[in-house]
Amino acid sequence: PMVHNNIALYAHDQLRQRAAWALSQVLVVGADNDDDTERWLAYYDIFVRHAFGSFRDVLREVSYSPIMGDWLTYEGVRSRALSGKFPDENYAREIMQLFTIGLWQLQPDGTRELDGDGKPIRTYDDHDIVTFARAWTGFHRVAPRANIAQEERGNNNKNSIDPMRIEPDDRDFLPKIDLYDGFIGDGYPLCTDLPPRSFLRRGGTFVRRASPGEFDDRATDVLEPERGSPLHAALCAAPGAGAPCDFPSQLTLDANLACGGGECSVGRIDAVKLVDGDAIGWFEFQPPPCVELAFFADGRLFSGEQGVRQ
């Protein structure tokens, strides 16, 4: 509390601090008798970072936060196919009701929209909550690491600082209808349509990892770029000619890169091993958003009894 109070009251960027405080009063979390200061500061830093940015970015980081995953009970939730029960609906409901669109559709002046009978129009219903709950499956904390406080529960230490990861095997892979009779993911390309060597294309993101042990378990295709290739130069980020690499914590390509050497014969990768003398930089590649077909092409949307969407 002392660290937070000093910054909130005496930092020179008071507008940022006040905007962050306002956001923290909307996207709330809590716990009983918890004196683990570091994890709460890490959560609060989300709002400080994005105080003047996009609310979408705020929601993304909050949704991957282990603090929120624990508070609204979707951490570790598995698909119905694996668990035999419907996924937890807490976060699916609260992200709409409390954090974003609220209960009622509104006019530009803030008054409620009315239907033909003069009744307020709801923004979502129970069917939407059930289908959205399936989108919040497969979220798990990452392994503990050094240099952070560990949350002890029983005999297990948990990482409450780093963003959660999605475990594909636990995730509900079936299509999920959105609020507008479309599907979540509409507008994104099919994963099968991504061009080869998408890791060299604009928007490709590489996240620094301390060691291969921090990679996703499915990260098996590791590329080692040759010195002199554009990808090697981008990830090396040397401050000058002949200087050692200054590996960035994260890099998003702002332009397409030409392939170099063995990269030209590689179709896809999961990770990159960058060698600079005795130093090694490990990066996990985050592919661009895309959609996997759950069943078949040209599926159709139809309504069952009482207009229930299928």
Short mmCIF file of C-alpha atoms in Angstrom, two decimals:
data_model
loop_
_atom_site.label_atom_id
_atom_site.label_comp_id
_atom_site.label_asym_id
_atom_site.label_seq_id
_atom_site.Cartn_x
_atom_site.Cartn_y
_atom_site.Cartn_z
CA PRO A 1 0.00 0.00 0.00
CA MET A 2 2.83 2.43 0.80
CA VAL A 3 4.36 2.00 -2.67
CA HIS A 4 1.02 2.58 -4.36
CA ASN A 5 0.12 5.57 -2.19
CA ASN A 6 3.43 7.31 -2.78
CA ILE A 7 3.15 6.92 -6.55
CA ALA A 8 -0.54 7.81 -6.72
CA LEU A 9 -0.13 10.94 -4.62
CA TYR A 10 3.28 12.26 -5.62
CA ALA A 11 4.12 10.98 -9.12
CA HIS A 12 4.47 13.66 -11.78
CA ASP A 13 2.03 11.90 -14.16
CA GLN A 14 -1.05 12.60 -12.05
CA LEU A 15 -3.50 12.37 -14.96
CA ARG A 16 -2.25 8.84 -15.75
CA GLN A 17 -2.49 7.85 -12.09
CA ARG A 18 -6.07 9.12 -11.84
CA ALA A 19 -7.12 7.39 -15.05
CA ALA A 20 -5.56 4.15 -13.76
CA TRP A 21 -7.42 4.51 -10.45
CA ALA A 22 -10.72 5.01 -12.31
CA LEU A 23 -10.14 1.87 -14.40
CA SER A 24 -9.29 -0.14 -11.29
CA GLN A 25 -12.68 0.78 -9.82
CA VAL A 26 -14.44 -0.80 -12.82
CA LEU A 27 -12.37 -3.96 -13.39
CA VAL A 28 -12.36 -4.95 -9.75
CA VAL A 29 -10.82 -7.96 -8.02
CA GLY A 30 -10.42 -8.82 -4.36
CA ALA A 31 -9.29 -11.29 -1.72
CA ASP A 32 -9.60 -11.79 2.01
CA ASN A 33 -6.65 -11.14 4.33
CA ASP A 34 -4.08 -11.07 1.53
CA ASP A 35 -0.79 -9.29 2.18
CA ASP A 36 0.95 -10.42 -1.04
CA THR A 37 1.63 -6.89 -2.27
CA GLU A 38 3.53 -7.73 -5.45
CA ARG A 39 0.72 -9.48 -7.26
CA TRP A 40 -1.72 -6.64 -6.59
CA LEU A 41 0.78 -4.08 -7.86
CA ALA A 42 1.31 -6.20 -10.99
CA TYR A 43 -2.45 -6.22 -11.59
CA TYR A 44 -2.77 -2.48 -10.97
CA ASP A 45 0.09 -1.82 -13.40
CA ILE A 46 -2.20 -3.00 -16.22
CA PHE A 47 -4.25 0.16 -15.75
CA VAL A 48 -1.19 2.38 -15.44
CA ARG A 49 0.23 1.04 -18.71
CA HIS A 50 -3.02 1.45 -20.64
CA ALA A 51 -4.44 4.56 -18.95
CA PHE A 52 -4.31 6.50 -22.23
CA GLY A 53 -4.56 3.51 -24.57
CA SER A 54 -7.20 1.12 -25.85
CA PHE A 55 -9.85 -0.36 -23.56
CA ARG A 56 -9.55 -3.50 -25.68
CA ASP A 57 -5.92 -3.83 -24.55
CA VAL A 58 -6.99 -3.35 -20.94
CA LEU A 59 -9.59 -6.12 -21.26
CA ARG A 60 -7.07 -8.44 -22.91
CA GLU A 61 -4.51 -8.10 -20.12
CA VAL A 62 -7.13 -8.27 -17.38
CA SER A 63 -8.61 -11.43 -18.92
CA TYR A 64 -5.22 -13.15 -18.97
CA SER A 65 -4.39 -12.03 -15.42
CA PRO A 66 -4.21 -14.90 -12.91
CA ILE A 67 -5.68 -12.50 -10.36
CA MET A 68 -8.88 -12.12 -12.39
CA GLY A 69 -8.87 -15.80 -13.35
CA ASP A 70 -8.91 -16.72 -9.67
CA TRP A 71 -11.36 -14.01 -8.61
CA LEU A 72 -14.00 -14.85 -11.23
CA THR A 73 -13.25 -18.58 -11.16
CA TYR A 74 -12.41 -19.38 -14.79
CA GLU A 75 -8.78 -20.29 -14.15
CA GLY A 76 -8.33 -23.99 -14.88
CA VAL A 77 -11.85 -24.47 -16.29
CA ARG A 78 -11.95 -27.20 -18.96
CA SER A 79 -14.34 -27.81 -21.82
CA ARG A 80 -17.53 -29.77 -21.21
CA ALA A 81 -16.19 -32.56 -23.42
CA LEU A 82 -13.36 -33.11 -20.92
CA SER A 83 -14.94 -32.18 -17.59
CA GLY A 84 -18.46 -33.49 -18.19
CA LYS A 85 -20.04 -30.26 -16.93
CA PHE A 86 -20.86 -26.84 -18.30
CA PRO A 87 -18.00 -24.31 -18.04
CA ASP A 88 -18.05 -21.73 -15.26
CA GLU A 89 -20.17 -18.71 -16.29
CA ASN A 90 -18.85 -16.10 -13.86
CA TYR A 91 -16.50 -14.22 -16.15
CA ALA A 92 -18.69 -14.63 -19.24
CA ARG A 93 -21.43 -12.78 -17.36
CA GLU A 94 -19.40 -10.16 -15.54
CA ILE A 95 -17.30 -9.07 -18.53
CA MET A 96 -20.57 -8.02 -20.18
CA GLN A 97 -22.66 -6.90 -17.22
CA LEU A 98 -20.04 -5.04 -15.17
CA PHE A 99 -17.04 -4.40 -17.41
CA THR A 100 -18.45 -3.47 -20.82
CA ILE A 101 -21.95 -3.33 -22.35
CA GLY A 102 -24.17 -3.55 -19.25
CA LEU A 103 -27.65 -5.04 -19.10
CA TRP A 104 -29.59 -2.77 -21.48
CA GLN A 105 -29.05 -1.42 -24.97
CA LEU A 106 -28.69 2.35 -24.82
CA GLN A 107 -29.35 5.33 -27.03
CA PRO A 108 -26.50 7.81 -27.72
CA ASP A 109 -27.89 10.02 -24.92
CA GLY A 110 -27.71 7.15 -22.41
CA THR A 111 -31.43 6.36 -22.26
CA ARG A 112 -32.57 2.80 -22.82
CA GLU A 113 -33.59 1.57 -26.25
CA LEU A 114 -37.15 0.25 -26.39
CA ASP A 115 -38.71 -2.48 -28.51
CA GLY A 116 -42.03 -2.26 -30.35
CA ASP A 117 -43.91 -2.87 -27.09
CA GLY A 118 -42.08 -0.07 -25.29
CA LYS A 119 -39.96 -2.45 -23.20
CA PRO A 120 -36.17 -2.08 -22.68
CA ILE A 121 -34.00 -4.29 -24.89
CA ARG A 122 -31.47 -6.51 -23.16
CA THR A 123 -27.92 -6.59 -24.46
CA TYR A 124 -27.58 -10.34 -23.89
CA ASP A 125 -29.48 -13.33 -22.55
CA ASP A 126 -28.71 -16.61 -20.79
CA HIS A 127 -27.91 -18.35 -24.07
CA ASP A 128 -25.18 -15.78 -24.74
CA ILE A 129 -23.68 -16.37 -21.30
CA VAL A 130 -23.61 -20.13 -21.84
CA THR A 131 -21.91 -19.89 -25.23
CA PHE A 132 -19.44 -17.21 -24.12
CA ALA A 133 -18.49 -19.31 -21.08
CA ARG A 134 -17.02 -21.81 -23.52
CA ALA A 135 -14.65 -19.08 -24.74
CA TRP A 136 -13.12 -18.83 -21.25
CA THR A 137 -11.93 -22.43 -21.05
CA GLY A 138 -8.35 -23.64 -21.03
CA PHE A 139 -6.79 -20.74 -19.09
CA HIS A 140 -3.96 -21.89 -16.80
CA ARG A 141 -1.23 -20.18 -14.81
CA VAL A 142 2.32 -20.47 -16.06
CA ALA A 143 5.04 -22.12 -14.00
CA PRO A 144 6.59 -20.24 -11.06
CA ARG A 145 9.86 -18.42 -11.74
CA ALA A 146 12.55 -16.68 -9.75
CA ASN A 147 12.51 -13.03 -8.66
CA ILE A 148 8.78 -12.82 -7.91
CA ALA A 149 6.80 -13.45 -4.77
CA GLN A 150 5.01 -16.79 -4.81
CA GLU A 151 1.46 -17.31 -3.64
CA GLU A 152 1.35 -20.32 -1.36
CA ARG A 153 -1.78 -22.44 -1.21
CA GLY A 154 -1.27 -25.73 0.54
CA ASN A 155 1.97 -27.14 -0.83
CA ASN A 156 1.70 -25.45 -4.24
CA ASN A 157 3.43 -22.24 -5.25
CA LYS A 158 1.52 -20.36 -7.94
CA ASN A 159 2.67 -17.67 -10.34
CA SER A 160 0.29 -14.77 -9.74
CA ILE A 161 2.30 -12.23 -11.75
CA ASP A 162 2.69 -13.48 -15.33
CA PRO A 163 -0.27 -13.76 -17.74
CA MET A 164 -2.08 -17.08 -17.93
CA ARG A 165 -1.77 -19.28 -21.00
CA ILE A 166 -4.38 -21.17 -22.95
CA GLU A 167 -3.92 -24.92 -22.91
CA PRO A 168 -5.36 -26.05 -26.28
CA ASP A 169 -6.28 -29.52 -25.01
CA ASP A 170 -8.53 -28.04 -22.30
CA ARG A 171 -10.20 -25.47 -24.53
CA ASP A 172 -13.65 -25.79 -26.04
CA PHE A 173 -12.92 -25.89 -29.77
CA LEU A 174 -16.52 -25.69 -31.02
CA PRO A 175 -17.87 -22.51 -32.72
CA LYS A 176 -19.22 -19.79 -30.45
CA ILE A 177 -22.03 -17.47 -31.57
CA ASP A 178 -21.54 -13.76 -30.88
CA LEU A 179 -24.15 -11.14 -29.93
CA TYR A 180 -24.99 -10.32 -33.55
CA ASP A 181 -25.91 -13.78 -34.90
CA GLY A 182 -22.42 -14.23 -36.27
CA PHE A 183 -19.55 -16.21 -34.81
CA ILE A 184 -16.59 -15.21 -32.69
CA GLY A 185 -13.71 -15.10 -35.14
CA ASP A 186 -15.70 -13.90 -38.14
CA GLY A 187 -13.49 -11.73 -40.32
CA TYR A 188 -10.25 -13.47 -39.39
CA PRO A 189 -8.49 -15.65 -41.97
CA LEU A 190 -8.55 -19.42 -41.75
CA CYS A 191 -5.37 -20.77 -40.20
CA THR A 192 -4.98 -23.03 -43.24
CA ASP A 193 -4.95 -19.93 -45.46
CA LEU A 194 -2.07 -18.20 -43.69
CA PRO A 195 0.84 -17.76 -46.08
CA PRO A 196 4.02 -19.80 -45.55
CA ARG A 197 6.65 -18.15 -43.38
CA SER A 198 4.04 -15.96 -41.67
CA PHE A 199 6.67 -15.40 -38.97
CA LEU A 200 8.38 -13.02 -41.41
CA ARG A 201 5.29 -10.99 -42.16
CA ARG A 202 4.13 -7.70 -40.73
CA GLY A 203 2.40 -8.15 -37.39
CA GLY A 204 4.39 -11.24 -36.43
CA THR A 205 5.14 -11.07 -32.70
CA PHE A 206 8.10 -12.57 -30.84
CA VAL A 207 8.14 -12.71 -27.03
CA ARG A 208 11.41 -13.12 -25.15
CA ARG A 209 11.65 -16.13 -22.87
CA ALA A 210 14.32 -16.89 -20.30
CA SER A 211 14.75 -20.48 -21.46
CA PRO A 212 13.07 -23.14 -23.63
CA GLY A 213 11.36 -24.35 -20.46
CA GLU A 214 9.02 -21.34 -20.64
CA PHE A 215 7.73 -22.27 -24.09
CA ASP A 216 4.33 -23.77 -24.66
CA ASP A 217 4.54 -27.57 -24.55
CA ARG A 218 3.63 -27.63 -28.24
CA ALA A 219 6.57 -25.40 -29.23
CA THR A 220 8.61 -28.00 -31.07
CA ASP A 221 9.68 -26.23 -34.28
CA VAL A 222 12.59 -24.00 -33.25
CA LEU A 223 14.32 -21.84 -35.85
CA GLU A 224 17.92 -20.63 -35.50
CA PRO A 225 18.30 -17.69 -37.91
CA GLU A 226 21.63 -17.21 -39.62
CA ARG A 227 23.65 -14.16 -38.70
CA GLY A 228 23.03 -11.47 -41.28
CA SER A 229 19.41 -12.42 -42.02
CA PRO A 230 16.80 -9.66 -41.53
CA LEU A 231 15.08 -11.69 -38.81
CA HIS A 232 18.35 -12.14 -36.92
CA ALA A 233 19.02 -8.41 -37.13
CA ALA A 234 15.51 -7.51 -35.93
CA LEU A 235 15.63 -9.83 -32.89
CA CYS A 236 19.23 -8.98 -32.10
CA ALA A 237 18.45 -5.25 -31.91
CA ALA A 238 22.12 -4.37 -31.56
CA PRO A 239 22.55 -0.65 -30.75
CA GLY A 240 25.27 -0.27 -33.37
CA ALA A 241 27.49 -2.05 -35.88
CA GLY A 242 29.62 -4.68 -34.14
CA ALA A 243 27.80 -4.21 -30.82
CA PRO A 244 26.39 -7.22 -28.95
CA CYS A 245 22.71 -8.01 -29.19
CA ASP A 246 20.29 -6.19 -26.93
CA PHE A 247 17.48 -8.74 -27.08
CA PRO A 248 14.07 -6.98 -26.81
CA SER A 249 11.46 -8.32 -24.40
CA GLN A 250 8.93 -8.32 -27.24
CA LEU A 251 9.08 -7.49 -30.93
CA THR A 252 6.25 -7.01 -33.40
CA LEU A 253 7.33 -6.72 -37.02
CA ASP A 254 6.21 -3.46 -38.61
CA ALA A 255 7.04 -4.64 -42.14
CA ASN A 256 7.51 -7.89 -44.06
CA LEU A 257 11.03 -9.32 -43.86
CA ALA A 258 12.94 -11.16 -46.57
CA CYS A 259 13.95 -14.70 -45.70
CA GLY A 260 17.61 -15.54 -45.33
CA GLY A 261 19.42 -18.87 -45.59
CA GLY A 262 17.55 -21.79 -44.07
CA GLU A 263 14.55 -19.61 -43.23
CA CYS A 264 13.49 -19.74 -46.87
CA SER A 265 12.75 -23.48 -46.67
CA VAL A 266 10.78 -23.30 -43.39
CA GLY A 267 6.99 -23.14 -43.50
CA ARG A 268 6.13 -22.49 -39.85
CA ILE A 269 7.89 -22.10 -36.52
CA ASP A 270 7.01 -22.08 -32.83
CA ALA A 271 10.12 -20.44 -31.43
CA VAL A 272 13.46 -18.85 -32.30
CA LYS A 273 16.90 -19.48 -30.86
CA LEU A 274 19.13 -16.48 -31.53
CA VAL A 275 22.85 -17.00 -30.97
CA ASP A 276 25.17 -14.03 -30.47
CA GLY A 277 28.59 -15.26 -29.39
CA ASP A 278 28.14 -16.75 -25.93
CA ALA A 279 24.73 -15.13 -25.49
CA ILE A 280 21.52 -16.91 -26.50
CA GLY A 281 18.15 -15.25 -26.87
CA TRP A 282 15.04 -17.41 -26.82
CA PHE A 283 11.85 -16.08 -28.40
CA GLU A 284 8.40 -17.61 -28.66
CA PHE A 285 6.54 -16.78 -31.87
CA GLN A 286 2.92 -15.71 -31.48
CA PRO A 287 1.16 -16.36 -34.79
CA PRO A 288 -1.41 -13.88 -36.12
CA PRO A 289 -5.05 -14.47 -35.14
CA CYS A 290 -6.76 -17.04 -37.33
CA VAL A 291 -9.72 -19.43 -37.26
CA GLU A 292 -9.71 -23.23 -37.26
CA LEU A 293 -12.70 -24.95 -38.81
CA ALA A 294 -14.31 -27.16 -36.17
CA PHE A 295 -16.35 -29.21 -38.63
CA PHE A 296 -16.56 -28.39 -42.30
CA ALA A 297 -16.73 -25.56 -44.81
CA ASP A 298 -19.97 -23.74 -45.69
CA GLY A 299 -21.75 -24.48 -42.40
CA ARG A 300 -25.21 -22.94 -41.94
CA LEU A 301 -26.87 -21.03 -39.10
CA PHE A 302 -30.37 -22.17 -38.20
CA SER A 303 -32.86 -21.60 -35.37
CA GLY A 304 -34.57 -24.27 -33.33
CA GLU A 305 -37.60 -24.06 -31.10
CA GLN A 306 -38.37 -20.62 -29.64
CA GLY A 307 -35.72 -19.04 -31.83
CA VAL A 308 -32.81 -20.63 -29.97
CA ARG A 309 -29.72 -20.22 -32.16
CA GLN A 310 -27.72 -23.33 -33.07
#
